[in-house]
Amino acid sequence: MNSARSLILHTRFFKANILVLQHFSGVFRMFVRVSAEGNQEHIAHTEVKAAPGSSCVKRRLLKAFVM
């Protein structure tokens, strides 16, 4: 089953929309859209493969995104 979770982080200096999609095959995709002051927008995405329900999914997504 496919599922999606989203999170919005809003601070004084930027707004970030984070969307994590889980595909039934165990592929997780994370999309991040950051809007900064001056209406500059940056979009990035990454994906990792992990077993559904795995406790290391967040760590793998963040590690892949930072690299």
MMTF fields as JSON, N, C-alpha, C and O atoms, coordinates in Angstrom:
{
  "mmtfVersion": "1.0.0",
  "mmtfProducer": "UNKNOWN",
  "numBonds": 267,
  "numAtoms": 268,
  "numGroups": 67,
  "numChains": 1,
  "numModels": 1,
  "chainsPerModel": [1],
  "groupsPerChain": [67],
  "chainIdList": ["A"],
  "bondAtomList": [4, 2, 8, 6, 12, 10, 16, 14, 20, 18, 24, 22, 28, 26, 32, 30, 36, 34, 40, 38, 44, 42, 48, 46, 52, 50, 56, 54, 60, 58, 64, 62, 68, 66, 72, 70, 76, 74, 80, 78, 84, 82, 88, 86, 92, 90, 96, 94, 100, 98, 104, 102, 108, 106, 112, 110, 116, 114, 120, 118, 124, 122, 128, 126, 132, 130, 136, 134, 140, 138, 144, 142, 148, 146, 152, 150, 156, 154, 160, 158, 164, 162, 168, 166, 172, 170, 176, 174, 180, 178, 184, 182, 188, 186, 192, 190, 196, 194, 200, 198, 204, 202, 208, 206, 212, 210, 216, 214, 220, 218, 224, 222, 228, 226, 232, 230, 236, 234, 240, 238, 244, 242, 248, 246, 252, 250, 256, 254, 260, 258, 264, 262],
  "bondOrderList": [1, 1, 1, 1, 1, 1, 1, 1, 1, 1, 1, 1, 1, 1, 1, 1, 1, 1, 1, 1, 1, 1, 1, 1, 1, 1, 1, 1, 1, 1, 1, 1, 1, 1, 1, 1, 1, 1, 1, 1, 1, 1, 1, 1, 1, 1, 1, 1, 1, 1, 1, 1, 1, 1, 1, 1, 1, 1, 1, 1, 1, 1, 1, 1, 1, 1],
  "groupList": [{"groupName": "MET", "atomNameList": ["N", "CA", "C", "O"], "elementList": ["N", "C", "C", "O"], "formalChargeList": [0, 0, 0, 0], "bondAtomList": [1, 0, 2, 1, 3, 2], "bondOrderList": [1, 1, 2], "singleLetterCode": "M", "chemCompType": "L-PEPTIDE LINKING"}, {"groupName": "ASN", "atomNameList": ["N", "CA", "C", "O"], "elementList": ["N", "C", "C", "O"], "formalChargeList": [0, 0, 0, 0], "bondAtomList": [1, 0, 2, 1, 3, 2], "bondOrderList": [1, 1, 2], "singleLetterCode": "N", "chemCompType": "L-PEPTIDE LINKING"}, {"groupName": "SER", "atomNameList": ["N", "CA", "C", "O"], "elementList": ["N", "C", "C", "O"], "formalChargeList": [0, 0, 0, 0], "bondAtomList": [1, 0, 2, 1, 3, 2], "bondOrderList": [1, 1, 2], "singleLetterCode": "S", "chemCompType": "L-PEPTIDE LINKING"}, {"groupName": "ALA", "atomNameList": ["N", "CA", "C", "O"], "elementList": ["N", "C", "C", "O"], "formalChargeList": [0, 0, 0, 0], "bondAtomList": [1, 0, 2, 1, 3, 2], "bondOrderList": [1, 1, 2], "singleLetterCode": "A", "chemCompType": "L-PEPTIDE LINKING"}, {"groupName": "ARG", "atomNameList": ["N", "CA", "C", "O"], "elementList": ["N", "C", "C", "O"], "formalChargeList": [0, 0, 0, 0], "bondAtomList": [1, 0, 2, 1, 3, 2], "bondOrderList": [1, 1, 2], "singleLetterCode": "R", "chemCompType": "L-PEPTIDE LINKING"}, {"groupName": "LEU", "atomNameList": ["N", "CA", "C", "O"], "elementList": ["N", "C", "C", "O"], "formalChargeList": [0, 0, 0, 0], "bondAtomList": [1, 0, 2, 1, 3, 2], "bondOrderList": [1, 1, 2], "singleLetterCode": "L", "chemCompType": "L-PEPTIDE LINKING"}, {"groupName": "ILE", "atomNameList": ["N", "CA", "C", "O"], "elementList": ["N", "C", "C", "O"], "formalChargeList": [0, 0, 0, 0], "bondAtomList": [1, 0, 2, 1, 3, 2], "bondOrderList": [1, 1, 2], "singleLetterCode": "I", "chemCompType": "L-PEPTIDE LINKING"}, {"groupName": "HIS", "atomNameList": ["N", "CA", "C", "O"], "elementList": ["N", "C", "C", "O"], "formalChargeList": [0, 0, 0, 0], "bondAtomList": [1, 0, 2, 1, 3, 2], "bondOrderList": [1, 1, 2], "singleLetterCode": "H", "chemCompType": "L-PEPTIDE LINKING"}, {"groupName": "THR", "atomNameList": ["N", "CA", "C", "O"], "elementList": ["N", "C", "C", "O"], "formalChargeList": [0, 0, 0, 0], "bondAtomList": [1, 0, 2, 1, 3, 2], "bondOrderList": [1, 1, 2], "singleLetterCode": "T", "chemCompType": "L-PEPTIDE LINKING"}, {"groupName": "PHE", "atomNameList": ["N", "CA", "C", "O"], "elementList": ["N", "C", "C", "O"], "formalChargeList": [0, 0, 0, 0], "bondAtomList": [1, 0, 2, 1, 3, 2], "bondOrderList": [1, 1, 2], "singleLetterCode": "F", "chemCompType": "L-PEPTIDE LINKING"}, {"groupName": "LYS", "atomNameList": ["N", "CA", "C", "O"], "elementList": ["N", "C", "C", "O"], "formalChargeList": [0, 0, 0, 0], "bondAtomList": [1, 0, 2, 1, 3, 2], "bondOrderList": [1, 1, 2], "singleLetterCode": "K", "chemCompType": "L-PEPTIDE LINKING"}, {"groupName": "VAL", "atomNameList": ["N", "CA", "C", "O"], "elementList": ["N", "C", "C", "O"], "formalChargeList": [0, 0, 0, 0], "bondAtomList": [1, 0, 2, 1, 3, 2], "bondOrderList": [1, 1, 2], "singleLetterCode": "V", "chemCompType": "L-PEPTIDE LINKING"}, {"groupName": "GLN", "atomNameList": ["N", "CA", "C", "O"], "elementList": ["N", "C", "C", "O"], "formalChargeList": [0, 0, 0, 0], "bondAtomList": [1, 0, 2, 1, 3, 2], "bondOrderList": [1, 1, 2], "singleLetterCode": "Q", "chemCompType": "L-PEPTIDE LINKING"}, {"groupName": "GLY", "atomNameList": ["N", "CA", "C", "O"], "elementList": ["N", "C", "C", "O"], "formalChargeList": [0, 0, 0, 0], "bondAtomList": [1, 0, 2, 1, 3, 2], "bondOrderList": [1, 1, 2], "singleLetterCode": "G", "chemCompType": "PEPTIDE LINKING"}, {"groupName": "GLU", "atomNameList": ["N", "CA", "C", "O"], "elementList": ["N", "C", "C", "O"], "formalChargeList": [0, 0, 0, 0], "bondAtomList": [1, 0, 2, 1, 3, 2], "bondOrderList": [1, 1, 2], "singleLetterCode": "E", "chemCompType": "L-PEPTIDE LINKING"}, {"groupName": "PRO", "atomNameList": ["N", "CA", "C", "O"], "elementList": ["N", "C", "C", "O"], "formalChargeList": [0, 0, 0, 0], "bondAtomList": [1, 0, 2, 1, 3, 2], "bondOrderList": [1, 1, 2], "singleLetterCode": "P", "chemCompType": "L-PEPTIDE LINKING"}, {"groupName": "CYS", "atomNameList": ["N", "CA", "C", "O"], "elementList": ["N", "C", "C", "O"], "formalChargeList": [0, 0, 0, 0], "bondAtomList": [1, 0, 2, 1, 3, 2], "bondOrderList": [1, 1, 2], "singleLetterCode": "C", "chemCompType": "L-PEPTIDE LINKING"}],
  "groupTypeList": [0, 1, 2, 3, 4, 2, 5, 6, 5, 7, 8, 4, 9, 9, 10, 3, 1, 6, 5, 11, 5, 12, 7, 9, 2, 13, 11, 9, 4, 0, 9, 11, 4, 11, 2, 3, 14, 13, 1, 12, 14, 7, 6, 3, 7, 8, 14, 11, 10, 3, 3, 15, 13, 2, 2, 16, 11, 10, 4, 4, 5, 5, 10, 3, 9, 11, 0],
  "groupIdList": [1, 2, 3, 4, 5, 6, 7, 8, 9, 10, 11, 12, 13, 14, 15, 16, 17, 18, 19, 20, 21, 22, 23, 24, 25, 26, 27, 28, 29, 30, 31, 32, 33, 34, 35, 36, 37, 38, 39, 40, 41, 42, 43, 44, 45, 46, 47, 48, 49, 50, 51, 52, 53, 54, 55, 56, 57, 58, 59, 60, 61, 62, 63, 64, 65, 66, 67],
  "secStructList": [7, 7, 3, 3, 3, 3, 3, 3, 3, 3, 7, 1, 1, 3, 3, 3, 3, 3, 3, 3, 3, 3, 7, 6, 6, 1, 3, 3, 3, 3, 3, 3, 3, 3, 3, 3, 4, 4, 4, 7, 3, 3, 3, 3, 3, 3, 3, 3, 3, 7, 7, 6, 6, 7, 6, 6, 2, 2, 2, 2, 2, 2, 2, 2, 2, 2, 7],
  "xCoordList": [0.847, 0.0, 0.894, 1.91, 0.528, 1.25, 0.753, -0.429, 1.658, 1.247, 2.1, 3.197, 1.584, 2.304, 2.141, 1.087, 3.197, 3.16, 3.798, 4.794, 3.236, 3.809, 4.008, 3.333, 4.949, 5.291, 5.632, 6.328, 5.152, 5.476, 6.226, 5.723, 7.418, 8.206, 8.195, 8.561, 7.778, 7.682, 8.398, 8.016, 9.439, 10.15, 10.088, 9.468, 10.717, 10.735, 11.479, 11.172, 12.448, 13.323, 13.01, 13.364, 12.361, 12.057, 10.842, 10.412, 10.312, 9.213, 9.61, 10.0, 9.52, 9.889, 8.694, 8.062, 8.396, 7.382, 8.121, 8.904, 7.874, 8.537, 7.466, 6.496, 7.642, 6.701, 7.472, 8.453, 7.032, 7.654, 6.628, 5.535, 6.998, 6.138, 6.712, 7.914, 5.871, 6.294, 5.59, 4.361, 6.377, 5.832, 5.717, 6.481, 4.799, 4.582, 5.814, 5.94, 6.724, 7.918, 9.01, 10.055, 8.791, 9.79, 10.686, 11.703, 10.331, 11.103, 10.47, 9.27, 11.279, 10.816, 11.389, 12.586, 10.562, 11.011, 10.698, 9.609, 11.657, 11.459, 11.66, 12.691, 10.679, 10.743, 10.72, 9.905, 11.609, 11.675, 11.612, 12.373, 10.711, 10.619, 10.81, 10.035, 11.829, 12.132, 11.913, 12.462, 11.117, 10.893, 11.575, 11.248, 12.521, 13.251, 12.745, 11.878, 13.297, 12.939, 13.268, 14.228, 12.485, 12.709, 12.108, 12.418, 11.243, 10.557, 11.497, 11.14, 12.684, 13.568, 13.072, 12.747, 13.02, 12.505, 13.521, 14.076, 13.753, 14.679, 13.936, 13.222, 14.105, 13.439, 14.505, 15.417, 14.381, 15.327, 14.557, 13.483, 15.112, 14.486, 15.554, 16.651, 15.207, 16.082, 15.199, 14.012, 15.77, 15.008, 15.93, 17.117, 15.384, 16.112, 15.221, 13.998, 15.845, 15.092, 15.28, 16.406, 14.185, 14.227, 12.987, 11.976, 13.077, 11.927, 10.823, 11.108, 9.567, 8.468, 8.447, 8.573, 8.289, 8.286, 9.669, 9.811, 10.69, 12.062, 12.292, 11.817, 13.01, 13.253, 14.344, 14.524, 15.071, 16.182, 15.794, 16.665, 14.52, 14.1, 14.404, 14.96, 14.05, 14.301, 15.788, 16.182, 16.602, 18.053, 18.59, 19.422, 18.13, 18.592, 18.164, 18.947, 16.913, 16.435, 17.245, 17.673, 17.452, 18.2, 19.653, 20.221, 20.251, 21.639, 21.75, 22.675, 20.82, 20.842, 20.587, 21.162, 19.729, 19.393, 20.57, 20.828, 21.277, 22.406, 23.573, 24.285, 23.778, 24.907, 24.593, 25.412],
  "yCoordList": [-1.175, 0.0, 1.24, 1.272, 2.236, 3.499, 4.377, 4.354, 5.147, 6.091, 7.346, 7.325, 8.422, 9.693, 10.406, 10.345, 11.08, 11.912, 13.237, 13.287, 14.297, 15.604, 16.378, 16.143, 17.296, 18.117, 19.506, 19.65, 20.512, 21.891, 22.521, 22.562, 23.006, 23.728, 25.197, 25.547, 26.039, 27.462, 28.245, 28.192, 28.972, 29.832, 31.257, 31.529, 32.138, 33.541, 33.738, 34.663, 32.881, 33.067, 32.168, 32.51, 31.035, 30.148, 29.281, 29.166, 28.684, 27.727, 26.493, 26.604, 25.327, 24.091, 23.143, 22.893, 22.628, 21.59, 20.278, 20.164, 19.302, 18.006, 16.956, 16.85, 16.187, 15.135, 13.827, 13.74, 12.817, 11.494, 10.519, 10.37, 9.855, 8.871, 7.483, 7.272, 6.55, 5.16, 4.326, 4.273, 3.678, 2.806, 1.404, 1.047, 0.62, -0.719, -1.613, -2.583, -1.304, -2.131, -1.813, -2.464, -0.829, -0.488, 0.666, 0.906, 1.389, 2.563, 3.791, 4.027, 4.561, 5.789, 6.969, 6.999, 7.927, 9.137, 10.341, 10.444, 11.237, 12.451, 13.653, 13.777, 14.531, 15.767, 16.937, 16.968, 17.882, 19.052, 20.307, 20.451, 21.2, 22.502, 23.574, 23.657, 24.383, 25.434, 26.79, 27.07, 27.617, 28.992, 29.917, 29.916, 30.703, 31.622, 33.034, 33.285, 33.952, 35.363, 35.793, 35.303, 36.693, 37.146, 36.204, 36.305, 35.278, 34.329, 33.423, 32.957, 33.164, 32.185, 30.804, 30.569, 29.904, 28.573, 27.528, 27.612, 26.552, 25.473, 24.154, 23.949, 23.268, 21.966, 20.878, 20.958, 19.873, 18.755, 17.477, 17.522, 16.335, 15.067, 13.984, 14.118, 12.931, 11.775, 10.548, 10.675, 9.374, 8.156, 7.089, 7.043, 6.244, 5.12, 3.897, 4.003, 2.741, 1.493, 0.898, 0.743, 0.574, 0.005, -0.849, -0.666, -1.773, -2.627, -1.798, -1.0, -1.962, -1.229, -1.479, -2.618, -0.421, -0.539, -0.513, -0.629, -0.363, -0.333, 0.916, 1.997, 0.771, 1.915, 2.838, 3.939, 2.411, 3.228, 4.08, 4.713, 4.119, 4.855, 6.342, 6.94, 6.956, 8.382, 8.689, 9.646, 7.888, 8.105, 7.959, 8.759, 6.959, 6.768, 7.915, 8.376, 8.38, 9.494, 10.755, 11.434, 11.064, 12.275, 12.176, 13.152, 11.015, 10.828, 10.979, 11.626, 10.392, 10.495, 11.926, 12.386, 12.63, 14.0, 14.943, 15.832, 14.753, 15.63, 15.404, 16.349, 14.174, 13.878, 14.321, 14.166],
  "zCoordList": [0.0, 0.0, 0.0, 0.694, -0.758, -0.778, 0.359, 0.702, 0.94, 1.969, 1.862, 1.303, 2.4, 2.352, 3.681, 4.314, 4.091, 5.29, 4.95, 4.228, 5.457, 5.167, 6.466, 7.468, 6.414, 7.567, 7.057, 6.052, 7.737, 7.368, 8.534, 9.657, 8.266, 9.258, 8.856, 7.734, 9.77, 9.448, 10.537, 11.706, 10.147, 11.085, 10.564, 9.536, 11.263, 10.851, 9.533, 8.781, 9.25, 8.095, 6.905, 5.777, 7.123, 6.009, 6.321, 7.469, 5.28, 5.397, 4.604, 3.442, 5.211, 4.534, 4.506, 5.532, 3.338, 3.171, 2.93, 1.986, 3.773, 3.655, 3.393, 4.144, 2.337, 1.974, 1.865, 1.128, 2.593, 2.534, 1.977, 2.522, 0.88, 0.239, 0.463, 0.304, 0.827, 0.994, -0.064, -0.114, -0.904, -1.931, -1.354, -0.458, -1.838, -1.282, -1.398, -0.65, -2.322, -2.505, -1.492, -1.496, -0.626, 0.385, -0.01, 0.641, -1.067, -1.47, -0.83, -0.97, -0.135, 0.499, -0.27, -0.556, -0.604, -1.298, -0.412, 0.154, -0.302, 0.478, -0.427, -1.088, -0.455, -1.226, -0.24, 0.683, -0.444, 0.431, -0.434, -1.39, -0.096, -0.771, 0.293, 1.245, 0.131, 1.091, 0.435, -0.631, 1.071, 0.612, 1.615, 2.802, 1.122, 1.983, 1.78, 0.942, 2.556, 2.386, 0.963, 0.369, 0.424, -0.942, -1.969, -3.156, -1.525, -2.399, -3.177, -4.259, -2.656, -3.273, -2.859, -1.695, -3.821, -3.535, -3.981, -5.076, -3.127, -3.431, -3.275, -2.294, -4.237, -4.199, -4.295, -5.119, -3.454, -3.472, -3.16, -2.561, -3.571, -3.233, -3.145, -3.686, -2.463, -2.337, -2.143, -1.844, -2.309, -2.04, -1.476, -1.801, -0.64, -0.053, -0.098, -0.19, -0.031, 0.024, 1.413, 1.887, 2.047, 3.389, 3.581, 2.903, 4.503, 4.793, 5.436, 6.329, 5.01, 5.637, 7.142, 7.59, 7.907, 9.36, 9.966, 11.184, 9.145, 9.641, 10.482, 10.135, 11.572, 12.451, 11.92, 12.441, 10.899, 10.401, 9.2, 8.604, 8.826, 7.634, 7.772, 6.851, 8.91, 9.095, 8.985, 8.318, 9.63, 9.598, 8.181, 7.754, 7.449, 6.064, 5.153, 4.323, 5.308, 4.492, 4.757, 3.824, 6.031, 6.362, 5.916, 5.425, 6.082, 5.649, 4.126, 3.636, 3.386, 1.928, 1.486, 0.5, 2.212, 1.835, 2.069, 1.257, 3.167, 3.508, 2.559, 2.22, 2.13, 1.241, -0.114, -1.02]
}
